[in-house]
Amino acid sequence: WLVMDATAMSFDDCHFSVAIDKGTLDAMMSSTTGADVASAMIAEVWRVLLPGGVFVLVSHHGQRMPLIRAAAGEGAWQCLELRRNRLSPQATLINLLRSKLNGQTMAQAFKDPELLREATLEAKAALKKMAFIDAFRQFRNRKVDASSRDPEKEAEALREKEREQAGDEPKDPRLQPYCWVYVLKKVC
């Protein structure tokens, strides 16, 4: 493992064919200087990728494309895929517990049976809701012509349908039972 600042990596330009981020961008966005730091990281990922290289970003936020585009410049990335993925039941439960712990360690959750019960019931309800939404999504996708797919437009249409059905997404991303996966190609 190498440890370094993600906004100023020591690698040469055009060094890697693939870069993966699972949570770093979301963590950066939680600070007061979040957008600036996250933009610097995205620009740095673009710098170290080879032309045509792929950046896989896993985020709890389904609307990162404006930030991604602004960070490296319009046209710097081609969105190959933007997909919402259901978290495992265990990951959903852990996210709910974290939201209830308010900064306490996860060990505290196991000392509080009522907290565990409450989080388990919420996780079950969230997973049930996601199963319904997934069934709707599969039905809708059967109608989409695969040759004319635009991942960003499809993701936005999905978000809009979900808002119509269930209100806005949770304000706390730890409460949602899914994450978004962006697959981006570096354009030169």
Coordinates of N, CA and C in Angstrom, one line a residue:
W1 N 0.8 -1.2 0.0 CA 0.0 0.0 0.0 C 0.9 1.2 0.0
L2 N 0.4 2.2 -0.7 CA 1.1 3.5 -0.7 C 0.1 4.5 -0.1
V3 N 0.7 5.4 0.8 CA -0.1 6.4 1.4 C 0.3 7.7 0.8
M4 N -0.7 8.5 0.3 CA -0.4 9.8 -0.2 C -1.7 10.6 -0.3
D5 N -1.5 11.9 -0.6 CA -2.6 12.8 -0.7 C -3.3 12.5 -2.1
A6 N -4.6 12.2 -2.0 CA -5.3 11.8 -3.2 C -5.5 13.0 -4.2
T7 N -5.3 14.2 -3.6 CA -5.4 15.5 -4.5 C -4.1 15.9 -5.1
A8 N -3.0 15.2 -4.7 CA -1.7 15.5 -5.3 C -0.8 14.3 -5.2
M9 N -1.2 13.3 -6.1 CA -0.4 12.0 -6.1 C 0.9 12.1 -6.7
S10 N 1.8 11.3 -6.3 CA 3.2 11.3 -6.8 C 3.4 10.5 -8.1
F11 N 2.4 10.0 -8.7 CA 2.5 9.2 -9.9 C 2.6 10.1 -11.1
D12 N 3.3 9.6 -12.2 CA 3.4 10.3 -13.4 C 2.1 10.5 -14.1
D13 N 2.0 11.4 -15.0 CA 0.8 11.6 -15.8 C 0.6 10.3 -16.6
C14 N -0.7 10.0 -16.9 CA -1.1 8.9 -17.8 C -0.4 7.6 -17.3
H15 N -0.5 7.2 -16.1 CA 0.2 6.1 -15.5 C -0.6 4.8 -15.4
F16 N -1.9 5.0 -15.1 CA -2.8 3.8 -14.8 C -3.9 3.6 -15.9
S17 N -4.3 2.4 -16.0 CA -5.4 2.2 -16.9 C -6.8 2.1 -16.2
V18 N -6.7 1.9 -14.9 CA -8.0 1.9 -14.1 C -7.7 2.5 -12.7
A19 N -8.7 3.3 -12.3 CA -8.7 3.9 -10.9 C -10.0 3.5 -10.3
I20 N -10.0 3.2 -9.0 CA -11.2 2.8 -8.3 C -11.3 3.6 -7.0
D21 N -12.5 4.2 -6.8 CA -12.7 4.9 -5.5 C -14.0 4.4 -4.9
K22 N -13.9 3.9 -3.7 CA -15.1 3.4 -2.9 C -15.1 4.2 -1.6
G23 N -15.7 5.4 -1.7 CA -16.0 6.1 -0.4 C -15.1 7.3 -0.2
T24 N -14.0 7.4 -0.8 CA -13.1 8.6 -0.6 C -13.8 9.9 -1.0
L25 N -14.4 9.9 -2.1 CA -15.1 11.1 -2.6 C -16.2 11.5 -1.6
D26 N -17.0 10.5 -1.2 CA -18.1 10.8 -0.3 C -17.5 11.3 1.0
A27 N -16.4 10.7 1.5 CA -15.8 11.2 2.8 C -15.3 12.7 2.6
M28 N -14.7 13.0 1.5 CA -14.3 14.3 1.2 C -15.4 15.3 1.2
M29 N -16.5 14.9 0.6 CA -17.7 15.8 0.5 C -18.4 16.1 1.8
S30 N -18.1 15.3 2.8 CA -18.7 15.6 4.1 C -18.0 16.7 4.9
S31 N -16.9 17.2 4.4 CA -16.2 18.3 5.1 C -16.7 19.7 4.6
T32 N -16.3 20.7 5.3 CA -16.8 22.1 4.9 C -16.1 22.5 3.6
T33 N -14.9 22.0 3.2 CA -14.3 22.3 2.0 C -14.5 21.1 1.0
G34 N -15.5 20.4 1.2 CA -15.7 19.1 0.4 C -15.7 19.2 -1.1
A35 N -16.4 20.1 -1.7 CA -16.5 20.2 -3.1 C -15.1 20.5 -3.7
D36 N -14.4 21.4 -3.1 CA -13.0 21.8 -3.6 C -12.1 20.6 -3.5
V37 N -12.1 20.0 -2.4 CA -11.1 18.8 -2.2 C -11.5 17.7 -3.1
A38 N -12.8 17.4 -3.2 CA -13.3 16.3 -4.1 C -13.0 16.6 -5.5
S39 N -13.1 17.9 -6.0 CA -12.8 18.3 -7.3 C -11.3 18.1 -7.6
A40 N -10.5 18.4 -6.6 CA -9.0 18.2 -6.8 C -8.7 16.7 -6.9
M41 N -9.4 15.9 -6.2 CA -9.1 14.4 -6.3 C -9.5 13.9 -7.7
I42 N -10.7 14.3 -8.2 CA -11.2 13.9 -9.5 C -10.2 14.3 -10.6
A43 N -9.8 15.6 -10.5 CA -8.8 16.1 -11.5 C -7.5 15.3 -11.4
E44 N -7.1 14.9 -10.2 CA -5.9 14.1 -10.1 C -6.0 12.7 -10.6
V45 N -7.2 12.1 -10.4 CA -7.5 10.8 -11.0 C -7.4 10.9 -12.5
W46 N -8.0 11.9 -13.1 CA -8.0 12.1 -14.5 C -6.5 12.2 -15.0
R47 N -5.7 13.0 -14.3 CA -4.3 13.2 -14.6 C -3.5 11.9 -14.7
V48 N -3.7 11.0 -13.7 CA -2.9 9.8 -13.7 C -3.4 8.6 -14.5
L49 N -4.6 8.8 -15.1 CA -5.2 7.8 -16.0 C -4.6 7.9 -17.4
L50 N -4.4 6.8 -18.0 CA -4.0 6.7 -19.4 C -5.2 7.2 -20.3
P51 N -4.9 7.7 -21.5 CA -6.1 8.1 -22.4 C -6.9 6.8 -22.6
G52 N -8.2 6.9 -22.4 CA -9.1 5.8 -22.5 C -9.2 5.0 -21.2
G53 N -8.5 5.4 -20.2 CA -8.5 4.7 -18.9 C -9.8 4.8 -18.2
V54 N -10.1 3.9 -17.3 CA -11.4 3.9 -16.7 C -11.4 4.2 -15.2
F55 N -12.3 5.0 -14.8 CA -12.4 5.4 -13.4 C -13.8 4.8 -12.9
V56 N -13.7 4.0 -11.9 CA -14.9 3.4 -11.2 C -15.1 4.1 -9.9
L57 N -16.2 4.7 -9.8 CA -16.5 5.5 -8.5 C -17.7 4.9 -7.9
V58 N -17.6 4.5 -6.6 CA -18.7 4.0 -5.9 C -19.1 5.0 -4.8
S59 N -20.3 5.5 -4.9 CA -20.8 6.6 -4.1 C -22.2 6.4 -3.5
H60 N -22.5 7.0 -2.4 CA -23.8 7.0 -1.9 C -24.7 8.1 -2.5
H61 N -24.1 8.8 -3.5 CA -24.9 9.9 -4.1 C -25.0 9.7 -5.5
G62 N -26.2 9.8 -6.0 CA -26.5 9.5 -7.4 C -26.4 10.7 -8.3
Q63 N -25.9 11.8 -7.9 CA -25.8 13.0 -8.7 C -24.4 13.6 -8.6
R64 N -23.4 12.8 -8.8 CA -22.0 13.3 -8.8 C -21.5 13.8 -10.1
M65 N -22.3 13.6 -11.2 CA -21.7 14.0 -12.5 C -21.4 15.5 -12.7
P66 N -22.2 16.4 -12.2 CA -21.9 17.8 -12.3 C -20.5 18.1 -11.6
L67 N -20.3 17.5 -10.5 CA -19.0 17.7 -9.8 C -17.8 17.1 -10.6
I68 N -18.1 15.9 -11.2 CA -17.1 15.2 -12.0 C -16.7 16.0 -13.2
R69 N -17.8 16.5 -13.9 CA -17.5 17.3 -15.1 C -16.8 18.5 -14.8
A70 N -17.1 19.2 -13.7 CA -16.5 20.5 -13.4 C -15.0 20.3 -13.0
A71 N -14.7 19.2 -12.4 CA -13.4 19.0 -11.9 C -12.3 18.8 -12.9
A72 N -12.7 18.1 -14.0 CA -11.7 17.8 -15.1 C -12.0 18.6 -16.3
G73 N -13.1 19.3 -16.4 CA -13.5 20.0 -17.6 C -14.5 19.3 -18.4
E74 N -15.4 20.0 -19.0 CA -16.5 19.5 -19.8 C -15.9 18.6 -20.9
G75 N -16.4 17.4 -21.1 CA -15.9 16.5 -22.1 C -14.7 15.7 -21.7
A76 N -14.2 15.8 -20.5 CA -13.0 15.1 -20.0 C -13.4 13.6 -19.7
W77 N -14.6 13.3 -19.4 CA -15.1 12.0 -19.1 C -16.2 11.6 -20.0
Q78 N -16.2 10.3 -20.4 CA -17.4 9.7 -21.0 C -18.0 8.8 -20.0
C79 N -19.3 9.0 -19.7 CA -20.0 8.1 -18.7 C -20.4 6.8 -19.5
L80 N -19.7 5.7 -19.1 CA -20.0 4.4 -19.7 C -21.2 3.7 -19.0
E81 N -21.3 3.9 -17.7 CA -22.3 3.3 -16.9 C -22.6 4.1 -15.7
L82 N -23.8 4.2 -15.3 CA -24.2 4.9 -14.1 C -25.4 4.0 -13.5
R83 N -25.1 3.3 -12.5 CA -26.1 2.3 -12.0 C -26.2 2.4 -10.5
R84 N -27.4 2.2 -10.1 CA -27.7 2.1 -8.7 C -27.7 0.6 -8.4
N85 N -27.0 0.3 -7.3 CA -26.9 -1.1 -6.8 C -27.4 -1.2 -5.4
R86 N -28.1 -2.3 -5.2 CA -28.6 -2.5 -3.8 C -27.4 -3.0 -3.0
L87 N -27.4 -2.5 -1.7 CA -26.4 -2.9 -0.8 C -26.9 -4.3 -0.2
S88 N -26.0 -5.1 0.3 CA -26.3 -6.3 0.9 C -27.2 -6.0 2.2
P89 N -27.9 -7.0 2.7 CA -28.7 -6.7 3.9 C -27.7 -6.3 5.1
Q90 N -26.6 -6.9 5.1 CA -25.6 -6.6 6.2 C -25.1 -5.2 6.1
A91 N -24.8 -4.7 4.9 CA -24.3 -3.4 4.7 C -25.4 -2.3 5.0
T92 N -26.6 -2.7 4.6 CA -27.8 -1.8 4.9 C -27.9 -1.7 6.4
L93 N -27.9 -2.8 7.1 CA -28.0 -2.7 8.6 C -26.8 -1.9 9.2
I94 N -25.6 -2.1 8.7 CA -24.5 -1.4 9.3 C -24.7 0.1 9.0
N95 N -25.1 0.5 7.8 CA -25.3 1.9 7.6 C -26.4 2.5 8.5
L96 N -27.5 1.8 8.7 CA -28.5 2.3 9.7 C -28.0 2.4 11.1
L97 N -27.2 1.4 11.5 CA -26.6 1.5 12.9 C -25.7 2.7 13.0
R98 N -24.9 2.9 11.9 CA -24.0 4.1 12.0 C -24.8 5.4 12.1
S99 N -25.9 5.5 11.4 CA -26.7 6.7 11.4 C -27.3 6.9 12.8
K100 N -27.5 5.9 13.6 CA -28.1 6.0 14.9 C -27.0 6.2 16.0
L101 N -25.8 5.8 15.7 CA -24.8 5.9 16.7 C -24.2 7.3 16.9
N102 N -24.4 8.2 16.0 CA -23.9 9.5 16.1 C -22.5 9.6 16.5
G103 N -21.6 8.9 15.8 CA -20.2 9.0 16.0 C -19.6 8.0 17.0
Q104 N -20.5 7.3 17.7 CA -20.0 6.3 18.6 C -19.5 5.1 17.8
T105 N -18.7 4.2 18.5 CA -18.2 3.0 17.8 C -19.3 2.0 17.6
M106 N -19.0 1.2 16.6 CA -20.0 0.1 16.3 C -20.2 -0.8 17.5
A107 N -19.2 -1.0 18.3 CA -19.3 -1.9 19.5 C -20.4 -1.4 20.4
Q108 N -20.7 -0.1 20.4 CA -21.8 0.4 21.2 C -23.1 -0.1 20.8
A109 N -23.3 -0.4 19.5 CA -24.5 -0.9 19.0 C -24.9 -2.3 19.6
F110 N -23.8 -3.1 19.7 CA -24.1 -4.4 20.2 C -24.3 -4.5 21.8
K111 N -24.2 -3.3 22.4 CA -24.5 -3.2 23.8 C -25.9 -2.7 24.1
D112 N -26.6 -2.4 23.0 CA -27.9 -1.8 23.1 C -28.9 -2.6 22.3
P113 N -29.5 -3.6 22.9 CA -30.5 -4.5 22.2 C -31.6 -3.8 21.5
E114 N -32.1 -2.7 22.1 CA -33.2 -2.0 21.5 C -32.8 -1.3 20.3
L115 N -31.6 -0.7 20.3 CA -31.0 -0.1 19.1 C -30.9 -1.1 17.9
L116 N -30.4 -2.3 18.3 CA -30.2 -3.3 17.3 C -31.6 -3.7 16.7
R117 N -32.6 -3.9 17.5 CA -33.9 -4.3 17.1 C -34.5 -3.2 16.1
E118 N -34.4 -2.0 16.6 CA -34.9 -0.9 15.8 C -34.2 -0.8 14.4
A119 N -32.9 -0.9 14.4 CA -32.2 -0.8 13.1 C -32.5 -2.0 12.2
T120 N -32.7 -3.2 12.8 CA -33.0 -4.4 12.1 C -34.4 -4.2 11.4
L121 N -35.4 -3.7 12.1 CA -36.7 -3.5 11.5 C -36.6 -2.4 10.4
E122 N -35.8 -1.4 10.6 CA -35.7 -0.4 9.5 C -35.0 -1.0 8.3
A123 N -34.0 -1.8 8.5 CA -33.3 -2.4 7.4 C -34.2 -3.3 6.6
K124 N -35.0 -4.1 7.3 CA -36.0 -5.0 6.6 C -37.0 -4.2 5.8
A125 N -37.5 -3.1 6.3 CA -38.4 -2.2 5.6 C -37.7 -1.6 4.4
A126 N -36.5 -1.1 4.5 CA -35.8 -0.5 3.4 C -35.5 -1.6 2.3
L127 N -35.1 -2.8 2.7 CA -34.9 -3.8 1.7 C -36.2 -4.2 1.0
K128 N -37.3 -4.2 1.7 CA -38.6 -4.5 1.0 C -38.9 -3.5 0.0
K129 N -38.7 -2.2 0.4 CA -39.0 -1.1 -0.5 C -38.1 -1.2 -1.8
M130 N -36.8 -1.6 -1.5 CA -35.9 -1.7 -2.7 C -36.3 -2.8 -3.6
A131 N -36.8 -3.9 -3.1 CA -37.2 -5.0 -3.9 C -38.3 -4.6 -4.8
F132 N -39.3 -3.8 -4.3 CA -40.4 -3.2 -5.1 C -39.8 -2.3 -6.2
I133 N -38.9 -1.4 -5.9 CA -38.3 -0.5 -6.8 C -37.5 -1.3 -7.9
D134 N -36.8 -2.3 -7.5 CA -36.0 -3.1 -8.4 C -37.0 -3.8 -9.4
A135 N -38.1 -4.3 -9.0 CA -39.1 -4.9 -9.9 C -39.6 -3.9 -10.9
F136 N -39.9 -2.7 -10.4 CA -40.3 -1.6 -11.3 C -39.2 -1.3 -12.3
R137 N -38.0 -1.2 -11.9 CA -36.9 -0.9 -12.7 C -36.7 -1.9 -13.8
Q138 N -36.8 -3.2 -13.4 CA -36.6 -4.3 -14.4 C -37.8 -4.2 -15.5
F139 N -39.0 -3.9 -15.1 CA -40.1 -3.8 -16.0 C -39.8 -2.7 -16.9
R140 N -39.4 -1.5 -16.4 CA -39.2 -0.3 -17.2 C -38.0 -0.6 -18.2
N141 N -37.0 -1.3 -17.8 CA -35.8 -1.5 -18.6 C -36.1 -2.4 -19.8
R142 N -37.1 -3.2 -19.7 CA -37.5 -4.1 -20.8 C -38.0 -3.2 -22.0
K143 N -38.5 -2.0 -21.7 CA -39.0 -1.2 -22.7 C -38.0 -0.3 -23.3
V144 N -36.8 -0.2 -22.7 CA -35.7 0.7 -23.2 C -34.9 -0.1 -24.3
D145 N -34.7 0.6 -25.4 CA -33.9 0.0 -26.5 C -32.5 0.1 -26.1
A146 N -31.8 -1.0 -26.0 CA -30.4 -1.0 -25.5 C -29.5 -0.3 -26.4
S147 N -29.8 -0.2 -27.7 CA -28.9 0.5 -28.6 C -28.9 2.1 -28.4
S148 N -29.9 2.6 -27.8 CA -30.0 4.0 -27.6 C -29.8 4.4 -26.1
R149 N -29.2 3.6 -25.3 CA -29.0 3.9 -23.9 C -28.1 5.0 -23.6
D150 N -28.6 5.9 -22.7 CA -27.8 7.0 -22.1 C -27.8 6.7 -20.6
P151 N -26.7 6.2 -20.0 CA -26.7 5.9 -18.6 C -27.1 7.0 -17.7
E152 N -26.7 8.3 -18.0 CA -27.0 9.4 -17.2 C -28.5 9.7 -17.2
K153 N -29.1 9.7 -18.4 CA -30.5 10.0 -18.6 C -31.3 8.9 -17.9
E154 N -30.9 7.6 -18.1 CA -31.6 6.5 -17.4 C -31.6 6.6 -15.9
A155 N -30.4 7.0 -15.4 CA -30.3 7.1 -13.9 C -31.2 8.3 -13.4
E156 N -31.2 9.4 -14.1 CA -32.0 10.5 -13.7 C -33.5 10.1 -13.8
A157 N -33.9 9.4 -14.9 CA -35.3 9.0 -15.0 C -35.7 8.1 -13.8
L158 N -34.8 7.2 -13.4 CA -35.0 6.3 -12.3 C -35.1 7.1 -11.0
R159 N -34.3 8.1 -10.8 CA -34.4 8.9 -9.6 C -35.7 9.7 -9.5
E160 N -36.1 10.2 -10.7 CA -37.4 10.9 -10.8 C -38.6 10.0 -10.4
K161 N -38.6 8.8 -11.0 CA -39.7 7.8 -10.7 C -39.7 7.5 -9.2
E162 N -38.5 7.3 -8.6 CA -38.4 7.0 -7.2 C -38.9 8.2 -6.3
R163 N -38.6 9.4 -6.7 CA -39.1 10.6 -5.9 C -40.6 10.6 -6.0
E164 N -41.2 10.3 -7.2 CA -42.6 10.3 -7.3 C -43.3 9.3 -6.4
Q165 N -42.6 8.1 -6.3 CA -43.2 7.0 -5.5 C -43.0 7.1 -4.0
A166 N -41.8 7.6 -3.7 CA -41.4 7.5 -2.3 C -40.9 8.8 -1.7
G167 N -41.1 9.9 -2.3 CA -40.6 11.2 -1.8 C -39.1 11.3 -2.1
D168 N -38.4 12.3 -1.6 CA -37.0 12.6 -1.8 C -36.2 11.5 -1.2
E169 N -34.9 11.3 -1.7 CA -34.0 10.4 -1.1 C -33.7 10.9 0.3
P170 N -33.3 9.9 1.2 CA -32.9 10.3 2.5 C -31.8 11.4 2.6
K171 N -31.9 12.3 3.5 CA -30.9 13.4 3.6 C -29.6 12.7 4.1
D172 N -29.7 11.7 4.9 CA -28.5 11.0 5.4 C -28.2 9.8 4.5
P173 N -27.1 9.8 3.7 CA -26.9 8.7 2.7 C -26.7 7.4 3.4
R174 N -26.4 7.4 4.7 CA -26.2 6.1 5.4 C -27.6 5.4 5.6
L175 N -28.7 6.1 5.3 CA -30.0 5.5 5.5 C -30.5 4.9 4.2
Q176 N -29.8 5.1 3.1 CA -30.4 4.5 1.9 C -29.7 3.1 1.7
P177 N -30.6 2.2 1.2 CA -30.1 0.8 1.0 C -29.4 0.5 -0.3
Y178 N -28.8 1.5 -0.9 CA -28.2 1.3 -2.2 C -27.0 2.3 -2.4
C179 N -26.2 2.0 -3.4 CA -25.1 3.0 -3.7 C -25.1 3.1 -5.2
W180 N -24.4 4.1 -5.7 CA -24.3 4.4 -7.1 C -22.9 4.0 -7.6
V181 N -22.8 3.4 -8.8 CA -21.5 3.0 -9.4 C -21.4 3.8 -10.7
Y182 N -20.4 4.6 -10.8 CA -20.1 5.4 -12.0 C -19.0 4.7 -12.7
V183 N -19.1 4.4 -14.0 CA -18.0 3.9 -14.7 C -17.7 5.0 -15.8
L184 N -16.5 5.6 -15.7 CA -16.2 6.7 -16.5 C -14.9 6.4 -17.3
K185 N -14.9 6.9 -18.5 CA -13.7 6.7 -19.4 C -13.1 8.1 -19.6
K186 N -11.8 8.1 -19.5 CA -11.0 9.3 -19.7 C -11.0 9.6 -21.2
V187 N -11.4 10.8 -21.6 CA -11.5 11.3 -23.0 C -10.3 12.3 -23.1
C188 N -9.6 12.2 -24.2 CA -8.5 13.2 -24.4 C -8.7 14.0 -25.6

